[in-house]
Amino acid sequence: MVFSGSSNISLSEKIARQLKLPLSPLEIHIFPDGERRVRVPESVVGKNTVVVQSLAKPVDQNYMEFFFIADALKRSGAENVTAVLPYLGYQRQDHVFRSGEAVSLDVIVKFLEKVGVNNIITFDLHSIKIPEFFHIPIKHLSALSLFAEKIREIGKVANLWDVILVSPDMGGIRRIKILAELLGNVAYCVIEKERDLESGEVRANKLVDLPDNTDLRGKTAVVVDDMISSGGTIAIASEFLEKRGVSEVYVFATHAVFSEDAPKVLSKPSIIKKVFVTDTVCVPKEKQFEKLEILSVSKMIADKLKE
Ligand code: R5P
């Protein structure tokens, strides 16, 4: 039985359709003070259940709703709860950056395990070490193969050999190497980025891993990141590349965790031709913009659920 939280109903519907199952009903009542009451109206005794919830904005609300759904299923006798959490909120807070901070991801993991989740399916985690936080099985999928298909299409127009893959920060080096390999060893480089931990301001310093004698002038850059939040990282990266002669930029990011201003930042006149994201996070109509294209991960999730 497939259940959907309220954060990404369109993705849940697509997954259910791929599985040839209906979405099972859930009652979610919101009290005037904002508290939620969740009820599973149909029998789930002995059933394998799947709950889809993207843990993006409003993050805490979506988490609480998910915990209540999982609890309701377990209390009602579900045999198994598989949590499809295409975007795992708080994943960037995976260690103490400055003394005195909480490790928020660790708290989230405790909640997920305590509430009785049996296993998790998720996408493009910020760090490959995150699964180590969990004591339950976690399947970590990636949108990179979807991106590779699209990049090949762009390559047909722009000639793949004039394309350079770019990671906008050192944290994405593994991701960019995998993608370069998927595309048959396309050239790649990494921008050394610095972020002020207090203000959140981003600065691009220099390019590393650029193959010798690579001339960026006239090249098409494909900038790949795990997520876009404020859009600052992408904007700074494309300005940085433009100064080095790159003529156009295509952006690929798995999670569209768009802040209010992100669509404005990304649609400003620039050398950015297109921004590809996936539906791991639902992008409401008001946050969509002309250069945006949303690719669906529903088939990958459905295939994993069928295994
Ligand atoms: C950071 O390390 C991530 O990989 C992303 O680059 C970052 O979270 C994007 O955030 P923003 O869009 O706010 O720059």
PDB file of C-alpha atoms and ligand atoms in Angstrom:
ATOM      1  CA  MET A   1       0.000   0.000   0.000  1.00  0.00           C
ATOM      2  CA  VAL A   2       1.385   3.393  -1.006  1.00  0.00           C
ATOM      3  CA  PHE A   3       0.668   6.457   1.129  1.00  0.00           C
ATOM      4  CA  SER A   4       1.543  10.058   0.439  1.00  0.00           C
ATOM      5  CA  GLY A   5       2.354  12.797   2.918  1.00  0.00           C
ATOM      6  CA  SER A   6       1.338  16.292   1.837  1.00  0.00           C
ATOM      7  CA  SER A   7       4.725  17.521   0.645  1.00  0.00           C
ATOM      8  CA  ASN A   8       5.014  15.913  -2.810  1.00  0.00           C
ATOM      9  CA  ILE A   9       1.702  14.419  -3.882  1.00  0.00           C
ATOM     10  CA  SER A  10       2.488  14.614  -7.610  1.00  0.00           C
ATOM     11  CA  LEU A  11       5.619  12.441  -7.155  1.00  0.00           C
ATOM     12  CA  SER A  12       3.663   9.980  -4.968  1.00  0.00           C
ATOM     13  CA  GLU A  13       0.985   9.714  -7.665  1.00  0.00           C
ATOM     14  CA  LYS A  14       3.592   9.034 -10.338  1.00  0.00           C
ATOM     15  CA  ILE A  15       5.262   6.343  -8.191  1.00  0.00           C
ATOM     16  CA  ALA A  16       1.901   4.685  -7.472  1.00  0.00           C
ATOM     17  CA  ARG A  17       1.027   4.786 -11.183  1.00  0.00           C
ATOM     18  CA  GLN A  18       4.332   3.097 -12.074  1.00  0.00           C
ATOM     19  CA  LEU A  19       3.563   0.402  -9.485  1.00  0.00           C
ATOM     20  CA  LYS A  20       0.013   0.054 -10.864  1.00  0.00           C
ATOM     21  CA  LEU A  21      -1.382   0.733  -7.391  1.00  0.00           C
ATOM     22  CA  PRO A  22      -3.779   3.386  -6.150  1.00  0.00           C
ATOM     23  CA  LEU A  23      -2.624   5.834  -3.473  1.00  0.00           C
ATOM     24  CA  SER A  24      -4.120   4.560  -0.226  1.00  0.00           C
ATOM     25  CA  PRO A  25      -6.214   7.036   1.752  1.00  0.00           C
ATOM     26  CA  LEU A  26      -4.915   8.974   4.740  1.00  0.00           C
ATOM     27  CA  GLU A  27      -6.817  11.433   6.863  1.00  0.00           C
ATOM     28  CA  ILE A  28      -4.733  14.459   7.794  1.00  0.00           C
ATOM     29  CA  HIS A  29      -6.625  16.950   9.909  1.00  0.00           C
ATOM     30  CA  ILE A  30      -5.053  20.288  10.816  1.00  0.00           C
ATOM     31  CA  PHE A  31      -6.279  21.877  14.045  1.00  0.00           C
ATOM     32  CA  PRO A  32      -6.565  25.685  14.309  1.00  0.00           C
ATOM     33  CA  ASP A  33      -3.318  25.803  16.315  1.00  0.00           C
ATOM     34  CA  GLY A  34      -1.445  24.011  13.527  1.00  0.00           C
ATOM     35  CA  GLU A  35      -1.244  20.571  15.138  1.00  0.00           C
ATOM     36  CA  ARG A  36      -1.870  17.657  12.797  1.00  0.00           C
ATOM     37  CA  ARG A  37      -3.905  14.547  13.480  1.00  0.00           C
ATOM     38  CA  VAL A  38      -3.184  11.617  11.199  1.00  0.00           C
ATOM     39  CA  ARG A  39      -5.407   8.573  10.758  1.00  0.00           C
ATOM     40  CA  VAL A  40      -5.157   5.518   8.521  1.00  0.00           C
ATOM     41  CA  PRO A  41      -8.779   4.687   7.668  1.00  0.00           C
ATOM     42  CA  GLU A  42      -8.245   1.308   5.928  1.00  0.00           C
ATOM     43  CA  SER A  43      -6.825  -1.868   7.424  1.00  0.00           C
ATOM     44  CA  VAL A  44      -3.058  -2.200   7.023  1.00  0.00           C
ATOM     45  CA  VAL A  45      -2.693  -5.296   9.203  1.00  0.00           C
ATOM     46  CA  GLY A  46       0.218  -7.396   7.943  1.00  0.00           C
ATOM     47  CA  LYS A  47       0.771  -5.122   4.932  1.00  0.00           C
ATOM     48  CA  ASN A  48       3.969  -3.832   3.407  1.00  0.00           C
ATOM     49  CA  THR A  49       3.488  -0.083   3.335  1.00  0.00           C
ATOM     50  CA  VAL A  50       5.328   2.712   1.571  1.00  0.00           C
ATOM     51  CA  VAL A  51       5.159   6.358   2.641  1.00  0.00           C
ATOM     52  CA  VAL A  52       6.402   9.085   0.297  1.00  0.00           C
ATOM     53  CA  GLN A  53       7.378  12.398   1.846  1.00  0.00           C
ATOM     54  CA  SER A  54       9.889  15.023   0.668  1.00  0.00           C
ATOM     55  CA  LEU A  55      11.437  16.578   3.726  1.00  0.00           C
ATOM     56  CA  ALA A  56      11.878  20.057   2.297  1.00  0.00           C
ATOM     57  CA  LYS A  57      10.197  23.337   3.199  1.00  0.00           C
ATOM     58  CA  PRO A  58       8.249  23.496   5.543  1.00  0.00           C
ATOM     59  CA  VAL A  59      10.849  21.016   6.822  1.00  0.00           C
ATOM     60  CA  ASP A  60       9.773  20.573  10.429  1.00  0.00           C
ATOM     61  CA  GLN A  61       6.098  20.331   9.528  1.00  0.00           C
ATOM     62  CA  ASN A  62       6.817  17.709   6.871  1.00  0.00           C
ATOM     63  CA  TYR A  63       8.971  15.720   9.264  1.00  0.00           C
ATOM     64  CA  MET A  64       6.302  15.752  12.010  1.00  0.00           C
ATOM     65  CA  GLU A  65       3.625  14.713   9.534  1.00  0.00           C
ATOM     66  CA  PHE A  66       5.824  11.864   8.328  1.00  0.00           C
ATOM     67  CA  PHE A  67       6.492  10.674  11.910  1.00  0.00           C
ATOM     68  CA  PHE A  68       2.744  10.624  12.619  1.00  0.00           C
ATOM     69  CA  ILE A  69       1.989   8.678   9.421  1.00  0.00           C
ATOM     70  CA  ALA A  70       4.669   6.091  10.238  1.00  0.00           C
ATOM     71  CA  ASP A  71       3.395   5.811  13.817  1.00  0.00           C
ATOM     72  CA  ALA A  72      -0.228   5.417  12.668  1.00  0.00           C
ATOM     73  CA  LEU A  73       0.773   2.640  10.247  1.00  0.00           C
ATOM     74  CA  LYS A  74       2.809   0.759  12.835  1.00  0.00           C
ATOM     75  CA  ARG A  75       0.108   1.067  15.522  1.00  0.00           C
ATOM     76  CA  SER A  76      -2.489  -0.155  13.015  1.00  0.00           C
ATOM     77  CA  GLY A  77      -0.523  -3.357  12.400  1.00  0.00           C
ATOM     78  CA  ALA A  78       1.507  -2.643   9.244  1.00  0.00           C
ATOM     79  CA  GLU A  79       4.174  -5.305   8.861  1.00  0.00           C
ATOM     80  CA  ASN A  80       6.666  -2.981   7.267  1.00  0.00           C
ATOM     81  CA  VAL A  81       7.083   0.751   6.650  1.00  0.00           C
ATOM     82  CA  THR A  82       9.345   1.761   3.786  1.00  0.00           C
ATOM     83  CA  ALA A  83      10.045   5.469   3.890  1.00  0.00           C
ATOM     84  CA  VAL A  84      10.576   7.033   0.479  1.00  0.00           C
ATOM     85  CA  LEU A  85      12.269  10.279   1.485  1.00  0.00           C
ATOM     86  CA  PRO A  86      13.534  11.615  -1.858  1.00  0.00           C
ATOM     87  CA  TYR A  87      14.955  14.671  -0.139  1.00  0.00           C
ATOM     88  CA  LEU A  88      16.197  14.220   3.418  1.00  0.00           C
ATOM     89  CA  GLY A  89      16.007  17.552   5.200  1.00  0.00           C
ATOM     90  CA  TYR A  90      18.755  18.436   7.724  1.00  0.00           C
ATOM     91  CA  GLN A  91      21.261  16.296   5.825  1.00  0.00           C
ATOM     92  CA  ARG A  92      23.711  19.192   5.567  1.00  0.00           C
ATOM     93  CA  GLN A  93      23.886  19.419   9.380  1.00  0.00           C
ATOM     94  CA  ASP A  94      25.825  16.175   9.678  1.00  0.00           C
ATOM     95  CA  HIS A  95      28.570  17.324  12.026  1.00  0.00           C
ATOM     96  CA  VAL A  96      29.530  20.098  14.415  1.00  0.00           C
ATOM     97  CA  PHE A  97      30.771  22.995  12.248  1.00  0.00           C
ATOM     98  CA  ARG A  98      31.274  25.405  15.172  1.00  0.00           C
ATOM     99  CA  SER A  99      31.496  24.347  18.804  1.00  0.00           C
ATOM    100  CA  GLY A 100      28.189  24.355  20.631  1.00  0.00           C
ATOM    101  CA  GLU A 101      26.079  23.242  17.652  1.00  0.00           C
ATOM    102  CA  ALA A 102      23.621  20.320  17.574  1.00  0.00           C
ATOM    103  CA  VAL A 103      24.162  17.524  15.051  1.00  0.00           C
ATOM    104  CA  SER A 104      20.625  17.871  13.705  1.00  0.00           C
ATOM    105  CA  LEU A 105      20.893  14.974  11.271  1.00  0.00           C
ATOM    106  CA  ASP A 106      21.707  12.620  14.149  1.00  0.00           C
ATOM    107  CA  VAL A 107      18.522  13.718  15.956  1.00  0.00           C
ATOM    108  CA  ILE A 108      16.460  13.127  12.801  1.00  0.00           C
ATOM    109  CA  VAL A 109      17.912   9.630  12.371  1.00  0.00           C
ATOM    110  CA  LYS A 110      16.973   8.775  15.978  1.00  0.00           C
ATOM    111  CA  PHE A 111      13.380   9.909  15.355  1.00  0.00           C
ATOM    112  CA  LEU A 112      13.089   7.928  12.108  1.00  0.00           C
ATOM    113  CA  GLU A 113      14.347   4.763  13.733  1.00  0.00           C
ATOM    114  CA  LYS A 114      12.349   5.186  16.934  1.00  0.00           C
ATOM    115  CA  VAL A 115       9.072   5.682  15.090  1.00  0.00           C
ATOM    116  CA  GLY A 116       9.503   2.249  13.499  1.00  0.00           C
ATOM    117  CA  VAL A 117      10.623   2.915   9.930  1.00  0.00           C
ATOM    118  CA  ASN A 118      12.007  -0.351   8.544  1.00  0.00           C
ATOM    119  CA  ASN A 119      13.938   0.950   5.575  1.00  0.00           C
ATOM    120  CA  ILE A 120      14.567   4.106   3.632  1.00  0.00           C
ATOM    121  CA  ILE A 121      14.915   5.038  -0.028  1.00  0.00           C
ATOM    122  CA  THR A 122      16.499   8.404  -0.695  1.00  0.00           C
ATOM    123  CA  PHE A 123      18.326  10.386  -3.372  1.00  0.00           C
ATOM    124  CA  ASP A 124      21.664  12.112  -3.787  1.00  0.00           C
ATOM    125  CA  LEU A 125      22.682  12.669  -0.216  1.00  0.00           C
ATOM    126  CA  HIS A 126      24.999  15.563   0.446  1.00  0.00           C
ATOM    127  CA  SER A 127      27.717  13.205   1.677  1.00  0.00           C
ATOM    128  CA  ILE A 128      28.223   9.483   1.108  1.00  0.00           C
ATOM    129  CA  LYS A 129      28.906   9.113   4.827  1.00  0.00           C
ATOM    130  CA  ILE A 130      25.280   9.925   5.758  1.00  0.00           C
ATOM    131  CA  PRO A 131      24.015   6.294   5.450  1.00  0.00           C
ATOM    132  CA  GLU A 132      26.457   5.434   8.256  1.00  0.00           C
ATOM    133  CA  PHE A 133      24.243   7.406  10.657  1.00  0.00           C
ATOM    134  CA  PHE A 134      21.471   4.822  10.196  1.00  0.00           C
ATOM    135  CA  HIS A 135      21.023   1.411  11.805  1.00  0.00           C
ATOM    136  CA  ILE A 136      18.257   0.462   9.368  1.00  0.00           C
ATOM    137  CA  PRO A 137      18.782  -0.311   5.661  1.00  0.00           C
ATOM    138  CA  ILE A 138      18.999   2.771   3.470  1.00  0.00           C
ATOM    139  CA  LYS A 139      19.009   2.685  -0.322  1.00  0.00           C
ATOM    140  CA  HIS A 140      20.841   5.678  -1.679  1.00  0.00           C
ATOM    141  CA  LEU A 141      19.813   6.388  -5.291  1.00  0.00           C
ATOM    142  CA  SER A 142      21.249   8.993  -7.618  1.00  0.00           C
ATOM    143  CA  ALA A 143      19.844  11.175 -10.366  1.00  0.00           C
ATOM    144  CA  LEU A 144      23.226  11.247 -12.136  1.00  0.00           C
ATOM    145  CA  SER A 145      22.142   8.674 -14.743  1.00  0.00           C
ATOM    146  CA  LEU A 146      19.097  10.848 -15.610  1.00  0.00           C
ATOM    147  CA  PHE A 147      21.428  13.834 -15.901  1.00  0.00           C
ATOM    148  CA  ALA A 148      23.839  11.895 -18.133  1.00  0.00           C
ATOM    149  CA  GLU A 149      20.986  11.198 -20.591  1.00  0.00           C
ATOM    150  CA  LYS A 150      20.088  14.888 -20.785  1.00  0.00           C
ATOM    151  CA  ILE A 151      23.719  15.958 -21.090  1.00  0.00           C
ATOM    152  CA  ARG A 152      24.133  13.580 -24.036  1.00  0.00           C
ATOM    153  CA  GLU A 153      21.187  15.384 -25.678  1.00  0.00           C
ATOM    154  CA  ILE A 154      22.845  18.743 -25.025  1.00  0.00           C
ATOM    155  CA  GLY A 155      26.106  17.245 -26.274  1.00  0.00           C
ATOM    156  CA  LYS A 156      24.457  16.422 -29.595  1.00  0.00           C
ATOM    157  CA  VAL A 157      23.802  20.118 -30.051  1.00  0.00           C
ATOM    158  CA  ALA A 158      26.924  21.496 -28.400  1.00  0.00           C
ATOM    159  CA  ASN A 159      29.314  18.561 -29.184  1.00  0.00           C
ATOM    160  CA  LEU A 160      30.231  16.640 -26.041  1.00  0.00           C
ATOM    161  CA  TRP A 161      33.921  17.423 -26.537  1.00  0.00           C
ATOM    162  CA  ASP A 162      33.230  21.130 -26.140  1.00  0.00           C
ATOM    163  CA  VAL A 163      31.523  20.412 -22.837  1.00  0.00           C
ATOM    164  CA  ILE A 164      33.237  20.689 -19.482  1.00  0.00           C
ATOM    165  CA  LEU A 165      31.613  19.344 -16.334  1.00  0.00           C
ATOM    166  CA  VAL A 166      31.991  21.607 -13.326  1.00  0.00           C
ATOM    167  CA  SER A 167      31.423  20.978  -9.661  1.00  0.00           C
ATOM    168  CA  PRO A 168      30.715  24.306  -7.955  1.00  0.00           C
ATOM    169  CA  ASP A 169      32.482  23.143  -4.790  1.00  0.00           C
ATOM    170  CA  MET A 170      34.976  20.586  -3.506  1.00  0.00           C
ATOM    171  CA  GLY A 171      32.170  18.604  -1.832  1.00  0.00           C
ATOM    172  CA  GLY A 172      30.865  17.637  -5.285  1.00  0.00           C
ATOM    173  CA  ILE A 173      34.115  16.147  -6.586  1.00  0.00           C
ATOM    174  CA  ARG A 174      32.947  12.528  -6.278  1.00  0.00           C
ATOM    175  CA  ARG A 175      29.679  13.338  -8.039  1.00  0.00           C
ATOM    176  CA  ILE A 176      31.411  15.053 -10.955  1.00  0.00           C
ATOM    177  CA  LYS A 177      33.897  12.183 -11.387  1.00  0.00           C
ATOM    178  CA  ILE A 178      31.043   9.642 -11.573  1.00  0.00           C
ATOM    179  CA  LEU A 179      29.208  11.752 -14.134  1.00  0.00           C
ATOM    180  CA  ALA A 180      32.367  12.272 -16.212  1.00  0.00           C
ATOM    181  CA  GLU A 181      32.806   8.511 -16.297  1.00  0.00           C
ATOM    182  CA  LEU A 182      29.146   7.856 -17.184  1.00  0.00           C
ATOM    183  CA  LEU A 183      29.641  10.165 -20.166  1.00  0.00           C
ATOM    184  CA  GLY A 184      32.815   8.436 -21.348  1.00  0.00           C
ATOM    185  CA  ASN A 185      35.436  10.477 -19.526  1.00  0.00           C
ATOM    186  CA  VAL A 186      34.326  13.981 -20.393  1.00  0.00           C
ATOM    187  CA  ALA A 187      36.648  16.684 -18.985  1.00  0.00           C
ATOM    188  CA  TYR A 188      35.759  18.104 -15.600  1.00  0.00           C
ATOM    189  CA  CYS A 189      36.973  20.647 -13.097  1.00  0.00           C
ATOM    190  CA  VAL A 190      36.046  21.837  -9.631  1.00  0.00           C
ATOM    191  CA  ILE A 191      35.576  25.348  -8.290  1.00  0.00           C
ATOM    192  CA  GLU A 192      37.017  25.976  -4.873  1.00  0.00           C
ATOM    193  CA  LYS A 193      34.170  27.680  -3.028  1.00  0.00           C
ATOM    194  CA  GLU A 194      34.156  29.308   0.372  1.00  0.00           C
ATOM    195  CA  ARG A 195      31.049  29.985   2.425  1.00  0.00           C
ATOM    196  CA  ASP A 196      30.924  32.348   5.386  1.00  0.00           C
ATOM    197  CA  LEU A 197      29.313  30.177   8.087  1.00  0.00           C
ATOM    198  CA  GLU A 198      27.628  33.149   9.722  1.00  0.00           C
ATOM    199  CA  SER A 199      26.309  35.146   6.766  1.00  0.00           C
ATOM    200  CA  GLY A 200      26.006  32.212   4.341  1.00  0.00           C
ATOM    201  CA  GLU A 201      27.767  34.332   1.688  1.00  0.00           C
ATOM    202  CA  VAL A 202      29.536  32.338  -1.035  1.00  0.00           C
ATOM    203  CA  ARG A 203      32.836  33.122  -2.806  1.00  0.00           C
ATOM    204  CA  ALA A 204      34.462  31.238  -5.697  1.00  0.00           C
ATOM    205  CA  ASN A 205      38.254  31.140  -5.372  1.00  0.00           C
ATOM    206  CA  LYS A 206      39.916  29.126  -8.104  1.00  0.00           C
ATOM    207  CA  LEU A 207      39.540  26.148 -10.429  1.00  0.00           C
ATOM    208  CA  VAL A 208      41.120  22.849  -9.496  1.00  0.00           C
ATOM    209  CA  ASP A 209      41.529  19.574 -11.407  1.00  0.00           C
ATOM    210  CA  LEU A 210      41.351  21.390 -14.748  1.00  0.00           C
ATOM    211  CA  PRO A 211      43.206  19.231 -17.308  1.00  0.00           C
ATOM    212  CA  ASP A 212      46.439  20.849 -18.579  1.00  0.00           C
ATOM    213  CA  ASN A 213      46.099  23.181 -21.564  1.00  0.00           C
ATOM    214  CA  THR A 214      42.314  23.331 -21.233  1.00  0.00           C
ATOM    215  CA  ASP A 215      41.010  26.502 -22.745  1.00  0.00           C
ATOM    216  CA  LEU A 216      37.575  27.319 -21.358  1.00  0.00           C
ATOM    217  CA  ARG A 217      36.896  29.988 -23.962  1.00  0.00           C
ATOM    218  CA  GLY A 218      33.791  29.177 -25.985  1.00  0.00           C
ATOM    219  CA  LYS A 219      33.081  26.026 -23.976  1.00  0.00           C
ATOM    220  CA  THR A 220      29.714  24.826 -22.709  1.00  0.00           C
ATOM    221  CA  ALA A 221      29.888  24.224 -18.968  1.00  0.00           C
ATOM    222  CA  VAL A 222      27.606  21.759 -17.222  1.00  0.00           C
ATOM    223  CA  VAL A 223      27.468  22.684 -13.551  1.00  0.00           C
ATOM    224  CA  VAL A 224      26.296  19.844 -11.312  1.00  0.00           C
ATOM    225  CA  ASP A 225      25.265  20.128  -7.674  1.00  0.00           C
ATOM    226  CA  ASP A 226      23.230  18.088  -5.214  1.00  0.00           C
ATOM    227  CA  MET A 227      20.857  20.935  -4.419  1.00  0.00           C
ATOM    228  CA  ILE A 228      19.978  24.539  -5.080  1.00  0.00           C
ATOM    229  CA  SER A 229      18.802  26.508  -2.104  1.00  0.00           C
ATOM    230  CA  SER A 230      19.370  30.272  -2.420  1.00  0.00           C
ATOM    231  CA  GLY A 231      20.855  29.868  -5.908  1.00  0.00           C
ATOM    232  CA  GLY A 232      23.983  31.700  -4.674  1.00  0.00           C
ATOM    233  CA  THR A 233      26.394  28.839  -5.406  1.00  0.00           C
ATOM    234  CA  ILE A 234      25.151  28.471  -8.986  1.00  0.00           C
ATOM    235  CA  ALA A 235      25.089  32.225  -9.664  1.00  0.00           C
ATOM    236  CA  ILE A 236      28.657  32.680  -8.369  1.00  0.00           C
ATOM    237  CA  ALA A 237      29.876  29.621 -10.303  1.00  0.00           C
ATOM    238  CA  SER A 238      28.415  30.824 -13.595  1.00  0.00           C
ATOM    239  CA  GLU A 239      29.837  34.359 -13.158  1.00  0.00           C
ATOM    240  CA  PHE A 240      33.199  32.791 -12.360  1.00  0.00           C
ATOM    241  CA  LEU A 241      33.049  30.622 -15.491  1.00  0.00           C
ATOM    242  CA  GLU A 242      31.913  33.504 -17.695  1.00  0.00           C
ATOM    243  CA  LYS A 243      34.979  35.503 -16.626  1.00  0.00           C
ATOM    244  CA  ARG A 244      37.105  32.597 -17.850  1.00  0.00           C
ATOM    245  CA  GLY A 245      35.482  32.638 -21.274  1.00  0.00           C
ATOM    246  CA  VAL A 246      32.785  29.952 -20.941  1.00  0.00           C
ATOM    247  CA  SER A 247      29.991  30.834 -23.343  1.00  0.00           C
ATOM    248  CA  GLU A 248      27.027  28.966 -21.868  1.00  0.00           C
ATOM    249  CA  VAL A 249      26.119  27.102 -18.699  1.00  0.00           C
ATOM    250  CA  TYR A 250      23.651  24.273 -18.150  1.00  0.00           C
ATOM    251  CA  VAL A 251      22.829  23.568 -14.526  1.00  0.00           C
ATOM    252  CA  PHE A 252      21.884  20.164 -13.099  1.00  0.00           C
ATOM    253  CA  ALA A 253      20.877  19.814  -9.453  1.00  0.00           C
ATOM    254  CA  THR A 254      18.934  16.961  -7.900  1.00  0.00           C
ATOM    255  CA  HIS A 255      17.045  18.805  -5.190  1.00  0.00           C
ATOM    256  CA  ALA A 256      15.195  22.051  -5.911  1.00  0.00           C
ATOM    257  CA  VAL A 257      15.157  23.269  -2.318  1.00  0.00           C
ATOM    258  CA  PHE A 258      14.356  26.721  -3.658  1.00  0.00           C
ATOM    259  CA  SER A 259      14.292  29.616  -1.197  1.00  0.00           C
ATOM    260  CA  GLU A 260      11.910  32.495  -2.019  1.00  0.00           C
ATOM    261  CA  ASP A 261      14.572  34.316  -4.044  1.00  0.00           C
ATOM    262  CA  ALA A 262      16.151  31.356  -5.850  1.00  0.00           C
ATOM    263  CA  PRO A 263      13.933  31.557  -8.975  1.00  0.00           C
ATOM    264  CA  LYS A 264      14.768  35.289  -9.301  1.00  0.00           C
ATOM    265  CA  VAL A 265      18.506  34.668  -8.838  1.00  0.00           C
ATOM    266  CA  LEU A 266      18.501  31.868 -11.437  1.00  0.00           C
ATOM    267  CA  SER A 267      16.439  33.690 -14.042  1.00  0.00           C
ATOM    268  CA  LYS A 268      18.502  36.907 -14.013  1.00  0.00           C
ATOM    269  CA  PRO A 269      20.099  37.556 -17.431  1.00  0.00           C
ATOM    270  CA  SER A 270      23.244  35.396 -17.447  1.00  0.00           C
ATOM    271  CA  ILE A 271      25.014  32.719 -19.467  1.00  0.00           C
ATOM    272  CA  ILE A 272      22.807  30.091 -17.752  1.00  0.00           C
ATOM    273  CA  LYS A 273      20.805  28.502 -20.561  1.00  0.00           C
ATOM    274  CA  LYS A 274      18.802  25.966 -18.573  1.00  0.00           C
ATOM    275  CA  VAL A 275      18.381  24.685 -15.040  1.00  0.00           C
ATOM    276  CA  PHE A 276      17.498  21.004 -14.728  1.00  0.00           C
ATOM    277  CA  VAL A 277      16.256  19.718 -11.385  1.00  0.00           C
ATOM    278  CA  THR A 278      14.306  16.621 -10.371  1.00  0.00           C
ATOM    279  CA  ASP A 279      10.999  16.180  -8.599  1.00  0.00           C
ATOM    280  CA  THR A 280      12.575  14.920  -5.338  1.00  0.00           C
ATOM    281  CA  VAL A 281      11.211  18.215  -4.048  1.00  0.00           C
ATOM    282  CA  CYS A 282       7.926  19.583  -5.360  1.00  0.00           C
ATOM    283  CA  VAL A 283       8.448  22.939  -7.106  1.00  0.00           C
ATOM    284  CA  PRO A 284       5.217  24.935  -6.799  1.00  0.00           C
ATOM    285  CA  LYS A 285       3.991  26.822  -9.891  1.00  0.00           C
ATOM    286  CA  GLU A 286       4.979  30.186  -8.392  1.00  0.00           C
ATOM    287  CA  LYS A 287       8.606  29.039  -8.089  1.00  0.00           C
ATOM    288  CA  GLN A 288       8.871  27.720 -11.643  1.00  0.00           C
ATOM    289  CA  PHE A 289      10.617  29.870 -14.260  1.00  0.00           C
ATOM    290  CA  GLU A 290      11.301  29.769 -17.963  1.00  0.00           C
ATOM    291  CA  LYS A 291      14.758  28.197 -17.849  1.00  0.00           C
ATOM    292  CA  LEU A 292      13.630  25.450 -15.462  1.00  0.00           C
ATOM    293  CA  GLU A 293      13.047  21.845 -16.530  1.00  0.00           C
ATOM    294  CA  ILE A 294      11.953  19.197 -14.027  1.00  0.00           C
ATOM    295  CA  LEU A 295      12.999  15.574 -14.576  1.00  0.00           C
ATOM    296  CA  SER A 296      11.145  12.823 -12.745  1.00  0.00           C
ATOM    297  CA  VAL A 297      12.776  10.244 -10.470  1.00  0.00           C
ATOM    298  CA  SER A 298       9.482   8.339 -10.075  1.00  0.00           C
ATOM    299  CA  LYS A 299      10.493   5.410 -12.297  1.00  0.00           C
ATOM    300  CA  MET A 300      13.786   4.925 -10.447  1.00  0.00           C
ATOM    301  CA  ILE A 301      11.924   4.828  -7.129  1.00  0.00           C
ATOM    302  CA  ALA A 302       9.212   2.473  -8.426  1.00  0.00           C
ATOM    303  CA  ASP A 303      11.878   0.136  -9.860  1.00  0.00           C
ATOM    304  CA  LYS A 304      13.665   0.073  -6.491  1.00  0.00           C
ATOM    305  CA  LEU A 305      10.389  -0.675  -4.667  1.00  0.00           C
ATOM    306  CA  LYS A 306       9.732  -3.595  -7.021  1.00  0.00           C
ATOM    307  CA  GLU A 307      13.068  -5.285  -6.157  1.00  0.00           C
TER     308      GLU A 307
HETATM  309  C1  R5P B   1      26.675  22.785  -0.538  1.00  0.00           C
HETATM  310  O1  R5P B   1      27.689  22.278  -0.133  1.00  0.00           O
HETATM  311  C2  R5P B   1      25.712  22.146  -1.484  1.00  0.00           C
HETATM  312  O2  R5P B   1      26.317  21.148  -2.249  1.00  0.00           O
HETATM  313  C3  R5P B   1      25.084  23.192  -2.368  1.00  0.00           C
HETATM  314  O3  R5P B   1      26.096  23.746  -3.188  1.00  0.00           O
HETATM  315  C4  R5P B   1      24.457  24.291  -1.573  1.00  0.00           C
HETATM  316  O4  R5P B   1      23.684  23.761  -0.544  1.00  0.00           O
HETATM  317  C5  R5P B   1      23.613  25.173  -2.460  1.00  0.00           C
HETATM  318  O5  R5P B   1      23.099  26.195  -1.667  1.00  0.00           O
HETATM  319  P1  R5P B   1      22.828  27.635  -2.275  1.00  0.00           P
HETATM  320  O6  R5P B   1      21.940  27.476  -3.460  1.00  0.00           O
HETATM  321  O7  R5P B   1      22.146  28.364  -1.140  1.00  0.00           O
HETATM  322  O8  R5P B   1      24.139  28.274  -2.602  1.00  0.00           O
END
